[in-house]
XYZ file of C-alpha atoms in Angstrom:
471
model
C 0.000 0.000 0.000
C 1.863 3.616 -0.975
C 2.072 6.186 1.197
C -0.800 8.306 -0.831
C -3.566 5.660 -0.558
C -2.812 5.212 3.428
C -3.848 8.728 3.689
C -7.005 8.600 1.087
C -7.749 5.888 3.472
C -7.333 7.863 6.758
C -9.063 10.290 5.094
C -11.427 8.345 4.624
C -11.767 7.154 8.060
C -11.807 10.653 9.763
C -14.784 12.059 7.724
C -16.788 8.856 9.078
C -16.303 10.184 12.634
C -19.377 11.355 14.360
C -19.540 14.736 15.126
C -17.972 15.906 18.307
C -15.622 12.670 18.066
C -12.350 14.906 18.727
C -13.799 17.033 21.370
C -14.932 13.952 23.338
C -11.519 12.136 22.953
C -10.043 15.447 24.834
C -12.622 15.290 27.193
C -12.006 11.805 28.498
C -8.590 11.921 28.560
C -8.907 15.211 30.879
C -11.344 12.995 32.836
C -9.211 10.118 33.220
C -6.450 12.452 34.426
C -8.939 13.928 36.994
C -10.075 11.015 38.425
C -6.588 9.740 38.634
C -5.724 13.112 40.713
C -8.556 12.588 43.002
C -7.507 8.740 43.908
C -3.462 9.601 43.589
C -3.461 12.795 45.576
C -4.537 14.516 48.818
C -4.938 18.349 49.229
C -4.934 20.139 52.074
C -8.638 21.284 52.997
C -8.884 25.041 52.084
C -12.577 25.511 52.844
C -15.767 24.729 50.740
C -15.494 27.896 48.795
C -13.797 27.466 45.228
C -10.575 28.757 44.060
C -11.051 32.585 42.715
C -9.881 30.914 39.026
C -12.478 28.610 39.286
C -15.333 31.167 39.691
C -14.261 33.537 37.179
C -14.269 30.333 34.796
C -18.047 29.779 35.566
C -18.627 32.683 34.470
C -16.148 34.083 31.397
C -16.955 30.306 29.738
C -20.714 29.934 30.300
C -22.715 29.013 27.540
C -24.444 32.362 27.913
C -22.852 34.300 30.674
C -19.809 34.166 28.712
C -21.047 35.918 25.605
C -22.462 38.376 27.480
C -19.109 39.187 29.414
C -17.632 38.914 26.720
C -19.743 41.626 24.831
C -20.134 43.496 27.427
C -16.047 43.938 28.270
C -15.151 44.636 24.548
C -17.766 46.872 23.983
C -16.146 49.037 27.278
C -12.869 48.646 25.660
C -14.715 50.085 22.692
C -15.773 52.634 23.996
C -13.073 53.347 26.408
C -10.849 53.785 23.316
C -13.422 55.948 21.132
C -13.617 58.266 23.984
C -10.407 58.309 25.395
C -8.824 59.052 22.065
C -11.076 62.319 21.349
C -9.035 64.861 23.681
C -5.595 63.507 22.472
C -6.542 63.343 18.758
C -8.011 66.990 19.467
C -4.863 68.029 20.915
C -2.727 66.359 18.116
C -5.042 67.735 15.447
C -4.636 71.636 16.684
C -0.694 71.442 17.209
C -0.036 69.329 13.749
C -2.665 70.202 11.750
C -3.848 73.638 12.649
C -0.784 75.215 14.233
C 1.965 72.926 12.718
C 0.448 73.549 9.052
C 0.283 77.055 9.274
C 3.678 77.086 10.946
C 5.117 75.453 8.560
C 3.710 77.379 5.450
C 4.678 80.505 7.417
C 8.880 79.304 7.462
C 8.494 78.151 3.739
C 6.998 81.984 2.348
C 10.386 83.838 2.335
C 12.155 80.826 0.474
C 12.288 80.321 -3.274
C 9.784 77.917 -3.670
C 7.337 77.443 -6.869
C 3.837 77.337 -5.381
C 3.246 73.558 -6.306
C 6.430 72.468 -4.795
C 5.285 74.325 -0.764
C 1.351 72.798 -2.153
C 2.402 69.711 -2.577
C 4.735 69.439 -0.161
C 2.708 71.077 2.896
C -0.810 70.710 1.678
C -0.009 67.513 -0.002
C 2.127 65.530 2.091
C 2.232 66.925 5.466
C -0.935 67.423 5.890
C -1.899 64.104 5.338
C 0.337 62.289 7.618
C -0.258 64.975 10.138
C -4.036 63.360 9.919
C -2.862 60.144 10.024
C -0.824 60.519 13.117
C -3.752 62.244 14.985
C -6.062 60.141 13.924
C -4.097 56.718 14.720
C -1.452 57.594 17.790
C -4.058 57.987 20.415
C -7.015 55.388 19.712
C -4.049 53.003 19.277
C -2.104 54.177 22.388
C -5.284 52.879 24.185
C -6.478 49.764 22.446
C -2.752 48.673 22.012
C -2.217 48.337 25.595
C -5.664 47.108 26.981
C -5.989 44.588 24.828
C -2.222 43.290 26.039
C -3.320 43.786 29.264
C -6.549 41.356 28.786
C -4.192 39.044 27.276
C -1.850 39.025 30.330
C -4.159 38.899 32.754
C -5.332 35.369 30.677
C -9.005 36.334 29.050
C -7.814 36.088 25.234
C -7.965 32.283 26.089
C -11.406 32.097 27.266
C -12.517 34.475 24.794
C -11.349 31.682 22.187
C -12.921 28.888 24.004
C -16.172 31.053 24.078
C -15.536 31.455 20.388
C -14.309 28.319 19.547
C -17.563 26.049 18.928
C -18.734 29.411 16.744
C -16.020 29.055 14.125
C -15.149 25.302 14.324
C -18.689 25.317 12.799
C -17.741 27.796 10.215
C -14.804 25.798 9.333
C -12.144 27.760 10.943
C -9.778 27.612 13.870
C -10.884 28.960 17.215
C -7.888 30.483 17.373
C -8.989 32.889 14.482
C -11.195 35.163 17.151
C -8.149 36.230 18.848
C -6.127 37.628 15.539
C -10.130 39.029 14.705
C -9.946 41.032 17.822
C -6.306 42.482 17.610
C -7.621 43.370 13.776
C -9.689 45.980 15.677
C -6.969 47.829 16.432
C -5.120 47.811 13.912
C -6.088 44.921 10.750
C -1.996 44.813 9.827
C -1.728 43.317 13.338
C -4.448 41.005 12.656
C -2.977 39.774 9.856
C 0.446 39.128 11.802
C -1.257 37.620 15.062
C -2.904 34.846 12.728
C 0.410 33.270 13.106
C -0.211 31.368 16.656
C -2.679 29.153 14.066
C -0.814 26.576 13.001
C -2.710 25.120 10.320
C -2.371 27.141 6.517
C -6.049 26.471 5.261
C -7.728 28.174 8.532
C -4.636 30.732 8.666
C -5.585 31.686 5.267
C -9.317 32.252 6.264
C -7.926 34.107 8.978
C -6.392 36.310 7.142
C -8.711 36.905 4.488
C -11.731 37.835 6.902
C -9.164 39.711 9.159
C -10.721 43.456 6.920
C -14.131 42.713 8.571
C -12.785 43.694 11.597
C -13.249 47.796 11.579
C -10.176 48.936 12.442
C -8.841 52.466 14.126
C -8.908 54.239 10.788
C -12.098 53.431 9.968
C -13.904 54.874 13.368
C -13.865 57.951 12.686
C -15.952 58.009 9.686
C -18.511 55.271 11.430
C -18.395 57.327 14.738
C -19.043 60.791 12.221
C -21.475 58.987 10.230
C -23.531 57.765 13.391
C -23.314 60.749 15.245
C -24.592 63.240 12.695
C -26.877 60.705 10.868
C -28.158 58.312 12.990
C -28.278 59.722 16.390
C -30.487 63.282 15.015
C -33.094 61.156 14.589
C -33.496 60.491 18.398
C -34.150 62.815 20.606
C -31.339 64.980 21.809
C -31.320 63.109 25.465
C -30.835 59.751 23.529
C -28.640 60.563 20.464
C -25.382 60.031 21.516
C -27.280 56.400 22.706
C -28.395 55.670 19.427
C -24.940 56.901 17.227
C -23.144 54.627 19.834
C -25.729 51.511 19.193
C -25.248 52.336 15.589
C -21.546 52.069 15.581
C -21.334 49.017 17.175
C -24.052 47.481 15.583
C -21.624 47.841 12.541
C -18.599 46.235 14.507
C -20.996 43.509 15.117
C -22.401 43.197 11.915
C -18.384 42.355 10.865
C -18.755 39.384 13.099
C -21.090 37.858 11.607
C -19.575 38.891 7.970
C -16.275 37.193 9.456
C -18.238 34.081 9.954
C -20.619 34.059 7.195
C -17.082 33.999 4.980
C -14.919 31.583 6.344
C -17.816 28.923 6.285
C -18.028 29.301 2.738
C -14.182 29.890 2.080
C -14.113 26.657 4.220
C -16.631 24.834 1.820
C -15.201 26.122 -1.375
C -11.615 27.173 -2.341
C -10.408 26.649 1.061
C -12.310 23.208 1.807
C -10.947 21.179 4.705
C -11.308 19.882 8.085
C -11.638 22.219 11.360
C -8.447 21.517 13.460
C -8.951 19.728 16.896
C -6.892 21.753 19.157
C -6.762 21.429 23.309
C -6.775 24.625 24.600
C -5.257 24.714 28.057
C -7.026 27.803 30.168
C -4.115 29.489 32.036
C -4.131 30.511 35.388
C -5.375 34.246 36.499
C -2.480 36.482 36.629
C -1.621 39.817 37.614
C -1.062 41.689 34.345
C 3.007 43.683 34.209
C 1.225 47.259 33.656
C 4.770 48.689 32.604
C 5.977 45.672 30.516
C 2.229 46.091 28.745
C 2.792 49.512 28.118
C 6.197 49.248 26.811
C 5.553 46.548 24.356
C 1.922 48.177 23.350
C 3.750 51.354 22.555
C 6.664 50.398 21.652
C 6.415 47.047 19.429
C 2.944 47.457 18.124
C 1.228 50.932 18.028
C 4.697 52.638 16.426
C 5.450 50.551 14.204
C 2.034 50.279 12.731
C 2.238 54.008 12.655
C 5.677 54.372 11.030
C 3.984 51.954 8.170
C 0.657 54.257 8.509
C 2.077 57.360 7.648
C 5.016 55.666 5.225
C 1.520 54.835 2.991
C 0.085 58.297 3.794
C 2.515 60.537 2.378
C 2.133 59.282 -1.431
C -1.525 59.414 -0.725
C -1.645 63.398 0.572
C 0.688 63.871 -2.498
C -2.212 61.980 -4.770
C -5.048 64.302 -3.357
C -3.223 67.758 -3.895
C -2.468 66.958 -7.133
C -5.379 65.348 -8.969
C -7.327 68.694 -7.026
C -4.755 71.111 -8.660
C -4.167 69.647 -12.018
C -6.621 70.536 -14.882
C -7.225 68.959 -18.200
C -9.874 70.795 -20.262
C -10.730 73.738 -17.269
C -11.101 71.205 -14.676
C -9.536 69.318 -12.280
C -8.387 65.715 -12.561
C -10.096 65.382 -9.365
C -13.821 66.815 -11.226
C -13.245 64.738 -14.020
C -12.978 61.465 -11.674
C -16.092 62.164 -10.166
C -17.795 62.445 -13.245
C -17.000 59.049 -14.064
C -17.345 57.394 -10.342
C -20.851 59.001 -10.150
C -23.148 56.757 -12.138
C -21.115 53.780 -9.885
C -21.542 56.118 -6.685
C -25.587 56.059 -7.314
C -26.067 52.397 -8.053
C -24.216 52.225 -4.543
C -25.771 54.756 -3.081
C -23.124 56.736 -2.226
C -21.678 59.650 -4.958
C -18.299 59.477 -6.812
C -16.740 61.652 -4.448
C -17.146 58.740 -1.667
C -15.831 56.576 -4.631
C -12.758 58.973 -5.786
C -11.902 59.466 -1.429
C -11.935 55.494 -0.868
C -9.448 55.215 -3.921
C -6.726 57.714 -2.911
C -7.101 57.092 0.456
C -6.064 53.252 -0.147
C -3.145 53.821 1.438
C -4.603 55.164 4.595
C -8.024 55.047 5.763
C -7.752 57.758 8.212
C -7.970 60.395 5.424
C -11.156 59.580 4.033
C -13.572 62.088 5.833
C -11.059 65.000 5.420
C -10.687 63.983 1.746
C -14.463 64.020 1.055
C -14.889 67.107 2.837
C -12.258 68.668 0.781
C -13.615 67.217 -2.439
C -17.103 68.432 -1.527
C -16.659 72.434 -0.792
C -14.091 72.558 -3.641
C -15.985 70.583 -6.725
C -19.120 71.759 -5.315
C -20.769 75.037 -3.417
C -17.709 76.110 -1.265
C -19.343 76.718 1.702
C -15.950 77.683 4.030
C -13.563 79.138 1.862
C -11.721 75.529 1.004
C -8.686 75.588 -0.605
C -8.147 73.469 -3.585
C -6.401 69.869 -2.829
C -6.231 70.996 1.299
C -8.100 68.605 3.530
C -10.773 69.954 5.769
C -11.242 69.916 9.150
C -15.052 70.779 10.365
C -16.930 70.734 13.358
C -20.031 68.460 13.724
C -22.949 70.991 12.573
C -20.345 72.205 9.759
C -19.732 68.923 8.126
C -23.574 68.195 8.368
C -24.221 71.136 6.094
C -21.592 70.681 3.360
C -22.593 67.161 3.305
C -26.232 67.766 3.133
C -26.379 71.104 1.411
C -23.073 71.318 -0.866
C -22.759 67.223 -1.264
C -26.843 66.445 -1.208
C -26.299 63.774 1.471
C -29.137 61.705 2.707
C -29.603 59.037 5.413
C -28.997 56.649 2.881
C -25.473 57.642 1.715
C -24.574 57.924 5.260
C -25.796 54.079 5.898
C -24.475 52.950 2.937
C -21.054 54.611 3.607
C -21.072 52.609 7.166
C -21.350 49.775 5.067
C -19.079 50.495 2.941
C -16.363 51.167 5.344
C -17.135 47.638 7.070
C -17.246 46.284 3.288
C -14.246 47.395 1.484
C -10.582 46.522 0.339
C -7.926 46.589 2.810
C -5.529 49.663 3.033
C -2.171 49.243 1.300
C -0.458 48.507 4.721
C -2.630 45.658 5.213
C -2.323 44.353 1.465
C 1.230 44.493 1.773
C 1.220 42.435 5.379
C -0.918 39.672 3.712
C 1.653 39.691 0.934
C 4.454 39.378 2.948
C 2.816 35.987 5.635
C 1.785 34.637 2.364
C 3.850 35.123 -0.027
C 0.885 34.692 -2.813
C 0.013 37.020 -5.226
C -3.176 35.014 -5.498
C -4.530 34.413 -1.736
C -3.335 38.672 -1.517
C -5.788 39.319 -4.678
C -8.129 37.581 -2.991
C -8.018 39.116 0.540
C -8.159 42.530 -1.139
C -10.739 42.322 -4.288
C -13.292 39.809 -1.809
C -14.608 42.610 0.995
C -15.152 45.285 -1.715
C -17.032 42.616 -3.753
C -18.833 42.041 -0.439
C -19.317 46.222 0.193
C -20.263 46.725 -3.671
C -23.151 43.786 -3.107
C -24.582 44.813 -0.301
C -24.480 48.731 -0.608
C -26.409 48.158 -4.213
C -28.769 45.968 -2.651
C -29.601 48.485 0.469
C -29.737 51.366 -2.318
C -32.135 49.287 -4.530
C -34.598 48.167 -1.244
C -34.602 52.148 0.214
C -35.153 53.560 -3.303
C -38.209 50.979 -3.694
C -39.678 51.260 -0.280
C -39.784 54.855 -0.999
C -36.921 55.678 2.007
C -34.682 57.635 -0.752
């Protein structure tokens, strides 16, 4: 018998296991090793009360206490994060992009510069990182370290046993929550931390659901989005409420996107079995606060910052120019949007939306200030915009160039929540995937599959509003 038909065999064999075969071969040998304890060895009587480990584990791993926990401590982290990072971003906005920019343009007006060298240099590039930093530094600053500190203090590993039965029966690894949740803060560190699964079919899946995880740079335009949107239609006492609910009903709706995919990557290109892994709980621990902070800061939010604003720069550079260049007396930039807008409607969104999501490929975090840029300078400008320099509005001011110059609705604004859930991966992230898989085709895949997802589902939400009458 050669080697191949011993495995067809075994093959063979293994699919004709009952369901829950593996699990229950773990769970006797555990058993057995119990009941060996209890004969084999005698323990000093420390009172009828359990161990402190034990009752956290009744509760983190219950069948439904567990999910609730579990919800309810990521959704604090959530929110911890969102809110925490406002001041700092705030404060990082006014000294880089407010005070730094005008600093900066106010050094370069007594040398000999061409005005399209300072425009694209200060308006172009600067400006654009200067967004990305305050827009990524603090929200990652905080996530960063609490989700270390979670992991030290030894929830990640009952978060993937809660987890675990959920994507076993989407064909993945149960590992695959844990890279799903570090792809919230950043979806370049998702990618990486799919490397503790050891198998490459579900690391694969891994990775190519890791984009339905909403990363930092993608808050802001969910948190905008809800908060000017969604929440005015409650009253004022519950709209921050409802633009909250709203964003995270987004984060969750990835969740289920994440697990809607990898069942059917799992029973198509990527078909296979789920892998039977024990997963040991560790022991409680105390987390190290300043070993957390140090390798939160230090290992993971600056480097994914240094390779943020490395794919930001080319990007700013992108914006001034196709918003300064004309061809027939307009703009590059005008002449885009002419084209992206039939798309843009069938999406229901515009071809501004379109033209922001393209440029800003390399960084997410420039989106908003991109469209808001676009808007006042191919359309009514409103407040004085300048052409190719992004825009930075209050609340009530970037309600009325969306609605009045841009002719916003509720619609585009759901649709572009969707669509921000629902779309490629930014360049960092396409070039992480390329470099844990070395395939150009399982890269083309991760990148063309969530926009095919967001292009779906925004036409299909466009096409139901416009019928029921909502648009």
């Amino acid at each position: 018998m050669t080697g191949f038909s011993i495995l067809d065999r075994a093959a063979r064999l293994r699919d004709g296991l009952p369901e829950g075969f593996r699990d229950e071969v773990v769970e006797s040998l555990y058993s057995d090793a119990a009941r060996i304890t209890e004969t084999s060895v005698t323990e000093r009587d420390h009172g009828t009360r359990p161990p402190l480990d034990r009752l956290l584990d009744r509760a983190l791993t219950h069948r439904v206490w567990g999910f609730a926990t579990m919800g309810l401590l990521f959704f604090a982290v959530f929110w911890f994060t969102i809110s925490g990072a406002a001041g700092p971003s705030g404060l990082l906005s006014s000294v880089l992009v407010d005070h730094g920019h005008s600093r900066l343009h106010a050094v370069a007006a007594p040398l000999p510069l061409p005005d399209w060298v300072s425009g694209l240099l200060l308006d172009g590039v600067y400006l654009s990182t200067a967004w990305v930093v305050a827009v990524m530094l603090p929200p990652m600053a905080i996530f960063f370290p609490l989700f270390t500190l979670l992991e030290d203090f030894g929830y990640l590993p009952r978060v993937a046993f809660n987890l675990d039965r959920l994507f076993a029966k989407a064909g993945a690894h149960g590992k695959q929550s844990l890279s799903m949740m570090m792809g919230y803060g950043c979806n370049a560190a998702g990618v990486t931390a799919t490397r503790i699964i050891d198998s490459r079919r579900e690391r694969l899946i891994a990775i190519i659901t890791n984009n339905f995880s909403v990363c930092n740079g993608r808050w802001p335009t969910l948190i905008l989005m809800g908060t000017i949107f969604i929440g005015a239609l409650a009253p004022p006492a519950l709209a921050g409420v409802i633009a909250a609910a709203s964003v995270v009903t987004v984060a969750f709706l990835g969740v289920l996107v994440t697990l809607l995919v990898s069942w059917a990557l799992s029973k198509t290109v990527l078909r296979g079995h789920s892998s039977t892994y024990s997963l040991e709980l560790p022991p409680y621990r105390p987390p190290k606060v300043w070993r957390t902070l140090y390798t939160s800061l230090i290992d993971r939010t600056l480097k994914v910052l240094r390779r943020a604003v490395v794919m930001a720069a080319p990007a700013g550079a992108v914006v001034w120019l196709i918003s300064n260049v004309t061809v027939a007396e307009a703009s590059i930039a005008a002449h885009l949007v002419g084209v992206l807008d039939p798309l843009g409607w069938v999406l229901g969104l515009n071809g501004i939306i379109l033209l922001a999501y393209l440029v800003a490929i390399p960084a997410n975090e420039i989106i908003i200030p991109t469209i808001l840029m676009l808007t006042t300078t191919l359309g009514p400008n409103l407040f004085d915009a300048q052409q190719g320099v992004m825009l930075e509005l209050g609340t009530a001011q970037t309600h009325t160039v969306l609605t009045q110059a841009g002719g916003w609705t509720l619609l585009t604004a759901v649709n572009l929540m969707l669509f921000s859930l629902l779309h490629n991966p930014c360049s960092t992230t396409v070039l992480t995937i390329w470099n844990e898989t070395k395939s150009p085709k399982w890269t083309t895949v991760a990148t063309l599959l969530p926009i095919a997802l967001g292009f779906a589902v925004t036409a299909l939400t466009a096409t139901v509003a416009r019928l029921a009458g909502w648009a």
